[in-house]
Coordinates of C-alpha atoms in Angstrom, one line a residue:
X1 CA 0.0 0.0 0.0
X2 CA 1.7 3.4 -1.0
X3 CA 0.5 6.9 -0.7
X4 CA 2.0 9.3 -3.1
X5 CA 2.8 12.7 -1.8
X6 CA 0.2 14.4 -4.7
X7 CA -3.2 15.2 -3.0
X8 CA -6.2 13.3 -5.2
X9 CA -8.7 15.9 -6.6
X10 CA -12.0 14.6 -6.3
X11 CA -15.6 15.4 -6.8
X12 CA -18.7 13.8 -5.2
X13 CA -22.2 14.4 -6.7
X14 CA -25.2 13.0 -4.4
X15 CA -26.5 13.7 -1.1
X16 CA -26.4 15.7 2.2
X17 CA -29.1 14.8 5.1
X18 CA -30.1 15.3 9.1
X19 CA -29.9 11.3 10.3
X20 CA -32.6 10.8 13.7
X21 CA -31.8 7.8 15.3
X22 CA -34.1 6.1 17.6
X23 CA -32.8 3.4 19.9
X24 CA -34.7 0.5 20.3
X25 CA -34.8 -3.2 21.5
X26 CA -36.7 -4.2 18.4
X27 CA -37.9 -3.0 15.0
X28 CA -41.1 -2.6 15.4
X29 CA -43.8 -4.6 13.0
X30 CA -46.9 -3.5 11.6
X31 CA -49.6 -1.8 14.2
X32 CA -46.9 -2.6 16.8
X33 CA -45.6 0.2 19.1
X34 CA -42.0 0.2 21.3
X35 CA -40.4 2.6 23.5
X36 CA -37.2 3.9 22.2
X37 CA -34.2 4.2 25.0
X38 CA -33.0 7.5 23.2
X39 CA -33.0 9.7 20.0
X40 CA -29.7 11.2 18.7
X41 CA -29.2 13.4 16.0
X42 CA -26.4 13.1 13.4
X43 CA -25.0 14.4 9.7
X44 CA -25.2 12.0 6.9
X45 CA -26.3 11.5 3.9
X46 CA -24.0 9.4 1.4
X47 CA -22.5 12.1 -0.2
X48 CA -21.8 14.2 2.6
X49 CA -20.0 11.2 4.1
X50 CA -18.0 10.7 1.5
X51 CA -16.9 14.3 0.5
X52 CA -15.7 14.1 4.5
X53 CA -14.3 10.5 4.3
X54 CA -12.2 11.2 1.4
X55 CA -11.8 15.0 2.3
X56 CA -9.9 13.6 5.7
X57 CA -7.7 11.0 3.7
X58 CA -5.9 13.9 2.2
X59 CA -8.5 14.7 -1.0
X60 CA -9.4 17.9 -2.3
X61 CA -12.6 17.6 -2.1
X62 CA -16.0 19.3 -3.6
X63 CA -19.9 18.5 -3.3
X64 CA -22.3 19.0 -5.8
X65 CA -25.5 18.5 -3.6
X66 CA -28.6 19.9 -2.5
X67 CA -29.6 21.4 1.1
X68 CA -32.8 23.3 2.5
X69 CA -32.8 26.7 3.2
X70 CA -33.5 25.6 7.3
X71 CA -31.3 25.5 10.0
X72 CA -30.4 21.5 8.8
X73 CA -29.1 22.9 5.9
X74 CA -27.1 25.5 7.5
X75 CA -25.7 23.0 10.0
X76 CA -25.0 20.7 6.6
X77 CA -22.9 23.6 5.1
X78 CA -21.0 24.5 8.5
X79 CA -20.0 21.4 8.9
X80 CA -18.6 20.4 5.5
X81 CA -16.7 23.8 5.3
X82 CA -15.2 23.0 8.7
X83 CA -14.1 19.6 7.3
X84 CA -12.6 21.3 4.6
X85 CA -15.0 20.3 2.2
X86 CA -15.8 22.4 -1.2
X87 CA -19.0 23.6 -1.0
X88 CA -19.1 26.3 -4.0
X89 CA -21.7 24.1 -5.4
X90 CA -23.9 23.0 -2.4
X91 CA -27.6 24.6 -3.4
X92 CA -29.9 25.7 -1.0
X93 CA -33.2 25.1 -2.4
X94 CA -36.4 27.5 -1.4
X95 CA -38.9 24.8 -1.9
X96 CA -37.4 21.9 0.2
X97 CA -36.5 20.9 3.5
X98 CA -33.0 19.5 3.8
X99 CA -32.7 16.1 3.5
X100 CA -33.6 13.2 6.4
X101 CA -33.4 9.7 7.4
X102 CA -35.1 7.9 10.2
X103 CA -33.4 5.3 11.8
X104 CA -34.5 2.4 14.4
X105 CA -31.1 1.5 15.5
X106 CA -32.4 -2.1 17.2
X107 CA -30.2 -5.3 19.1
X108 CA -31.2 -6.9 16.2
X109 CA -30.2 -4.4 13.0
X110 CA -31.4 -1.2 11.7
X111 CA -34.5 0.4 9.7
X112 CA -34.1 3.4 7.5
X113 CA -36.9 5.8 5.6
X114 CA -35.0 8.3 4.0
X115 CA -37.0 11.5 3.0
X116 CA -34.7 12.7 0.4
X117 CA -36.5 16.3 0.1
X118 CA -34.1 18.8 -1.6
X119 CA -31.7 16.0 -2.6
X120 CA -34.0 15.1 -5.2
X121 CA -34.0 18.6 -6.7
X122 CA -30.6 17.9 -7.2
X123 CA -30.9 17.6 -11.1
X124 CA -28.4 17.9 -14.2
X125 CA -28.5 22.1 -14.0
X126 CA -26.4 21.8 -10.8
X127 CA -24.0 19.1 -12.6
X128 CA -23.7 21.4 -15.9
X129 CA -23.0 24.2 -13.6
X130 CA -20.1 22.6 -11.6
X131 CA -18.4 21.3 -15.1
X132 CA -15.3 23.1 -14.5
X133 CA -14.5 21.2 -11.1
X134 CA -15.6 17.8 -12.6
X135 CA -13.0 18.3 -15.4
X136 CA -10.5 19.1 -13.2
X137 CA -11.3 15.8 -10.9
X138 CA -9.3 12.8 -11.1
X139 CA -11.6 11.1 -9.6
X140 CA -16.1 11.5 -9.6
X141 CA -18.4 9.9 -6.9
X142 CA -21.9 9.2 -6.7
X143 CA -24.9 7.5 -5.2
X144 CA -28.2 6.7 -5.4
X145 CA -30.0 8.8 -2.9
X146 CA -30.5 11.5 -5.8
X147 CA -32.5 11.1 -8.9
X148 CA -31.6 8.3 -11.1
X149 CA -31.5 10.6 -13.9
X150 CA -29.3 12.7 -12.5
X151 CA -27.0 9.9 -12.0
X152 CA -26.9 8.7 -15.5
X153 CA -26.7 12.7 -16.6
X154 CA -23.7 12.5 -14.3
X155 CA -22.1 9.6 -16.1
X156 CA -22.7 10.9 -20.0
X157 CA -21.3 13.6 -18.3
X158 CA -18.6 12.0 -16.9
X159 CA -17.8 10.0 -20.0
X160 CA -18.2 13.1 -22.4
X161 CA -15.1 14.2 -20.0
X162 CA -13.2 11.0 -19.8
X163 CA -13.3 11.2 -16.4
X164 CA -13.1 8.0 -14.0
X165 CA -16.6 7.6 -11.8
X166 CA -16.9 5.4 -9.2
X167 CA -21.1 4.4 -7.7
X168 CA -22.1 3.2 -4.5
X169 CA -25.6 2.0 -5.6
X170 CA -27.7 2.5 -2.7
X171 CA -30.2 2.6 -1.8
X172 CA -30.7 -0.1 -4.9
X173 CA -31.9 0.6 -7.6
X174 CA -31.7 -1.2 -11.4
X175 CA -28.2 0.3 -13.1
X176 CA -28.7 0.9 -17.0
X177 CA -26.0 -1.3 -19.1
X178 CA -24.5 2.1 -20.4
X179 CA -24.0 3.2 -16.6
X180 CA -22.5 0.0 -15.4
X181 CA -20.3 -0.5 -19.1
X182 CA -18.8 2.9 -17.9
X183 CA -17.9 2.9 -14.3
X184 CA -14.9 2.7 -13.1
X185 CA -16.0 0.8 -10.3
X186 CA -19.5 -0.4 -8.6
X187 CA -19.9 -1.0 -4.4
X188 CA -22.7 -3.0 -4.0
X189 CA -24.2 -5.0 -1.3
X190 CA -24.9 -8.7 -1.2
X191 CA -28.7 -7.9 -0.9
X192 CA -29.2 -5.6 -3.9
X193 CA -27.6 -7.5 -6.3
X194 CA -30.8 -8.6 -8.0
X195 CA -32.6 -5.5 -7.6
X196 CA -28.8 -3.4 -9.4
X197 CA -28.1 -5.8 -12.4
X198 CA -31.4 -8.3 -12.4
X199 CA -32.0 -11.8 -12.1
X200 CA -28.9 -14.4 -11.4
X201 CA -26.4 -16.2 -9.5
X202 CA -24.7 -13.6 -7.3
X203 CA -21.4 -15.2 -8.4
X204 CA -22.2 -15.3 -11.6
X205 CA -23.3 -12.0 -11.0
X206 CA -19.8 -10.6 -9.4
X207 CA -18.0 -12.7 -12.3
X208 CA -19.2 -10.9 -15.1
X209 CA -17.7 -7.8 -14.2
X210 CA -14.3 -8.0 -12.9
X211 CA -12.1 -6.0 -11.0
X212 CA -15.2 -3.6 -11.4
X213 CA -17.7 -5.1 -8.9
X214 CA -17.3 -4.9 -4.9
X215 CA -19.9 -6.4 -3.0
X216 CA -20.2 -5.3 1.0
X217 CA -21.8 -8.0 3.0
X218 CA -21.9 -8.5 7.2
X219 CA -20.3 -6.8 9.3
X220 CA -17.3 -5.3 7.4
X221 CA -16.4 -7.7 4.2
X222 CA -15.9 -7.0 0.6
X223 CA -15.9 -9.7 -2.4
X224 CA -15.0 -9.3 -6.1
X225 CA -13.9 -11.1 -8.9
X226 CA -10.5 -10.6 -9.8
X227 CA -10.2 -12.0 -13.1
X228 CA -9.1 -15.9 -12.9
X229 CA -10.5 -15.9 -8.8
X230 CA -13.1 -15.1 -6.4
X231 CA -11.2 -12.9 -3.3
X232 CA -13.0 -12.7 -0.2
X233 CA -11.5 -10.3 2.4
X234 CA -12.9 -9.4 6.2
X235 CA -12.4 -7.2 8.6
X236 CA -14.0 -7.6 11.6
X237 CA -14.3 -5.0 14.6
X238 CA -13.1 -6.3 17.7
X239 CA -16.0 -5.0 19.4
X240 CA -19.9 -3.7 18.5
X241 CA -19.7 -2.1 15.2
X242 CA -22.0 0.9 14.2
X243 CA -23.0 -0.5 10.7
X244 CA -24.3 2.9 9.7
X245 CA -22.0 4.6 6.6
X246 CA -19.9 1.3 6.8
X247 CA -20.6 1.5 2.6
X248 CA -19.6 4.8 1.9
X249 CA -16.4 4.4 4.3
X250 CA -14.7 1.8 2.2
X251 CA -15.6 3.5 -1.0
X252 CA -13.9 6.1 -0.1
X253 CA -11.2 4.6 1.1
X254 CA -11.0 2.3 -2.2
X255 CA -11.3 5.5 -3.9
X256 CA -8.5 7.2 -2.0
X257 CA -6.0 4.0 -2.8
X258 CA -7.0 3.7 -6.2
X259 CA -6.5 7.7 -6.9
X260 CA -2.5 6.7 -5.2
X261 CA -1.9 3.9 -7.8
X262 CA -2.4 0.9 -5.6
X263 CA -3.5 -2.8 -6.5
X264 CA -7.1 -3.7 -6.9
X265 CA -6.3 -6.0 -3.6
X266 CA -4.8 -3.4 -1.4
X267 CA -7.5 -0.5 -2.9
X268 CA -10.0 -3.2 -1.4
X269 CA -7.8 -4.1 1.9
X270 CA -7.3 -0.3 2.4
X271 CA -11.2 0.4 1.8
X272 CA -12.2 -2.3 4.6
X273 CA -9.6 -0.5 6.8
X274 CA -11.2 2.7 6.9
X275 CA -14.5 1.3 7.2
X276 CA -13.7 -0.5 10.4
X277 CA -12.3 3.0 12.0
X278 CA -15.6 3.8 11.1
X279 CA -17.8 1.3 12.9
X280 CA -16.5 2.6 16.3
X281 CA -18.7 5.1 16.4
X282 CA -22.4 5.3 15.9
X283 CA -23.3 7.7 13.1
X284 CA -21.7 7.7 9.4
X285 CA -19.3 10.2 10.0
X286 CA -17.5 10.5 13.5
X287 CA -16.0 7.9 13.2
X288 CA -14.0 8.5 9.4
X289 CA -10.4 8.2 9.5
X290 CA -7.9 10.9 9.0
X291 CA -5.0 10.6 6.8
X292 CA -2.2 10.5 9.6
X293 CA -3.9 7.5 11.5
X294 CA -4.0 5.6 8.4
X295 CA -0.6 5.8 7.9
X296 CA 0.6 5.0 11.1
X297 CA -1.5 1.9 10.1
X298 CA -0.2 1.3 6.6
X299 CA 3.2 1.6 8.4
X300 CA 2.2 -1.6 10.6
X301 CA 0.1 -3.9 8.3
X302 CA 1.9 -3.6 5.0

């Protein structure tokens, strides 16, 4: 694992949200009521996590994403500017709230309803008007919690520029052929595969795109095709790991090693890394990695 001494420029299109977490025994069923212990408050949204994330592994980073005009959205913009975050193409919209999720955090997993709001006023206007900072990326990152045709926009866009693109497709939702022919690279978990590329044999699946599709499954694992093999690689937290953001944490991590010129293997290694610093802490972003930790780990495990 190497890190070159040039900073990555990178430029994330997608989301920006409040998360409202409500601790619970149990997810409750239909007609059924439980008492949460607690509610917490934290920022999300996949694209704000990983314009931090990669933003605090040494990245230049910018957003191109969509906020309310409420005191979320101010909190939103505070905090990515404090993170050192680019947010010269951040709208606030007049019509929408800022973006939320509702989570039941239980003993036995999690629920989310995400009420995307302004992120789904995020359309191809904003991505025609931040042209001169995706030209100058080395690197462009997306999701699905915006508008799926702002996500393919993004990728003519994207390929109009030659520019390498890189999804995390969730929340799932079916990838065209032209998107998935194009991407650099596709995070995926285990559960969506049907629902991202249709019916099949998850293997099968993961084999007919090499080296292109990693697929995110328990607590912090990642498998993909390499070619000739199927590699499998786990990294468990030593103690109770916060799954929210897990996803966005290795992407950007993956993203981060790819962007220093680093094996598909150690990209992948490095990825699951970052996402385990990332599981001590509940919320999707406290816990992301800075740069200097994760050298001081490269330093020890490779």
């Amino acid at each position: 694992m190497k890190l070159s001494n040039t900073k990555p420029q990178i430029v994330v299109v997608g989301s920006s949200s409040i998360d409202l977490i409500l601790k619970t025994t149990i997810i409750p069923t239909a007609n059924k009521t439980v008492l949460a212990r607690n509610l917490s408050s934290y920022l999300g949204g996949k694209g704000a996590n990983q314009a931090i994330a990669t933003s605090r592994l040494g990245a230049h980073t910018s957003l191109v994403s969509c906020v309310g005009m409420d005191p979320y959205g101010q909190q939103v913009l505070r905090n990515l500017d404090d993170e050192g975050v680019n947010v010269a193409y951040v709208c606030e919209d007049e019509d929408e709230a800022t973006g939320t999720a509702y989570v039941t955090a239980s003993d036995e997993g999690n629920s989310i309803v995400v009420v995307p709001a302004a992120n789904y006023n995020l359309g191809s206007k904003n991505i025609d008007e931040a042209e001169k900072y995706l030209n100058a990326a080395d690197l462009i990152l997306t999701q699905m919690e915006i508008p799926t045709k702002t996500v393919e926009y993004l990728f003519k866009k994207a390929k109009k520029l030659n520019k390498k693109i890189g999804i995390y497709a969730a929340p799932a939702s079916r990838l065209s052929d032209e998107l998935i022919d194009y991407a650099t690279f596709i995070v995926a978990k285990s559960t969506d595969l049907e629902v991202i590329f249709g019916q099949g044999n998850h293997e099968d699946i993961i084999k007919h795109l090499p080296n292109k599709l990693f697929v995110r499954d328990g607590a912090n694992s990642t498998s993909y095709f390499d070619g000739s093999e199927m590699k499998y690689f786990r990294k468990n937290p030593s103690t109770e790991a916060h799954s929210m953001g897990l996803g966005d944490a290795f992407t950007s991590g993956f993203s981060i090693a790819l962007l220093h010129g680093n094996s598909i293997e150690d990209c992948v290694k490095f990825g699951n890394e970052v996402a385990l610093k990332a599981a001590d802490y509940r919320g999707s972003q406290k816990g992301l990695p800075y740069l200097a930790e994760m050298k001081e780990l490269i330093s020890l495990a490779y």
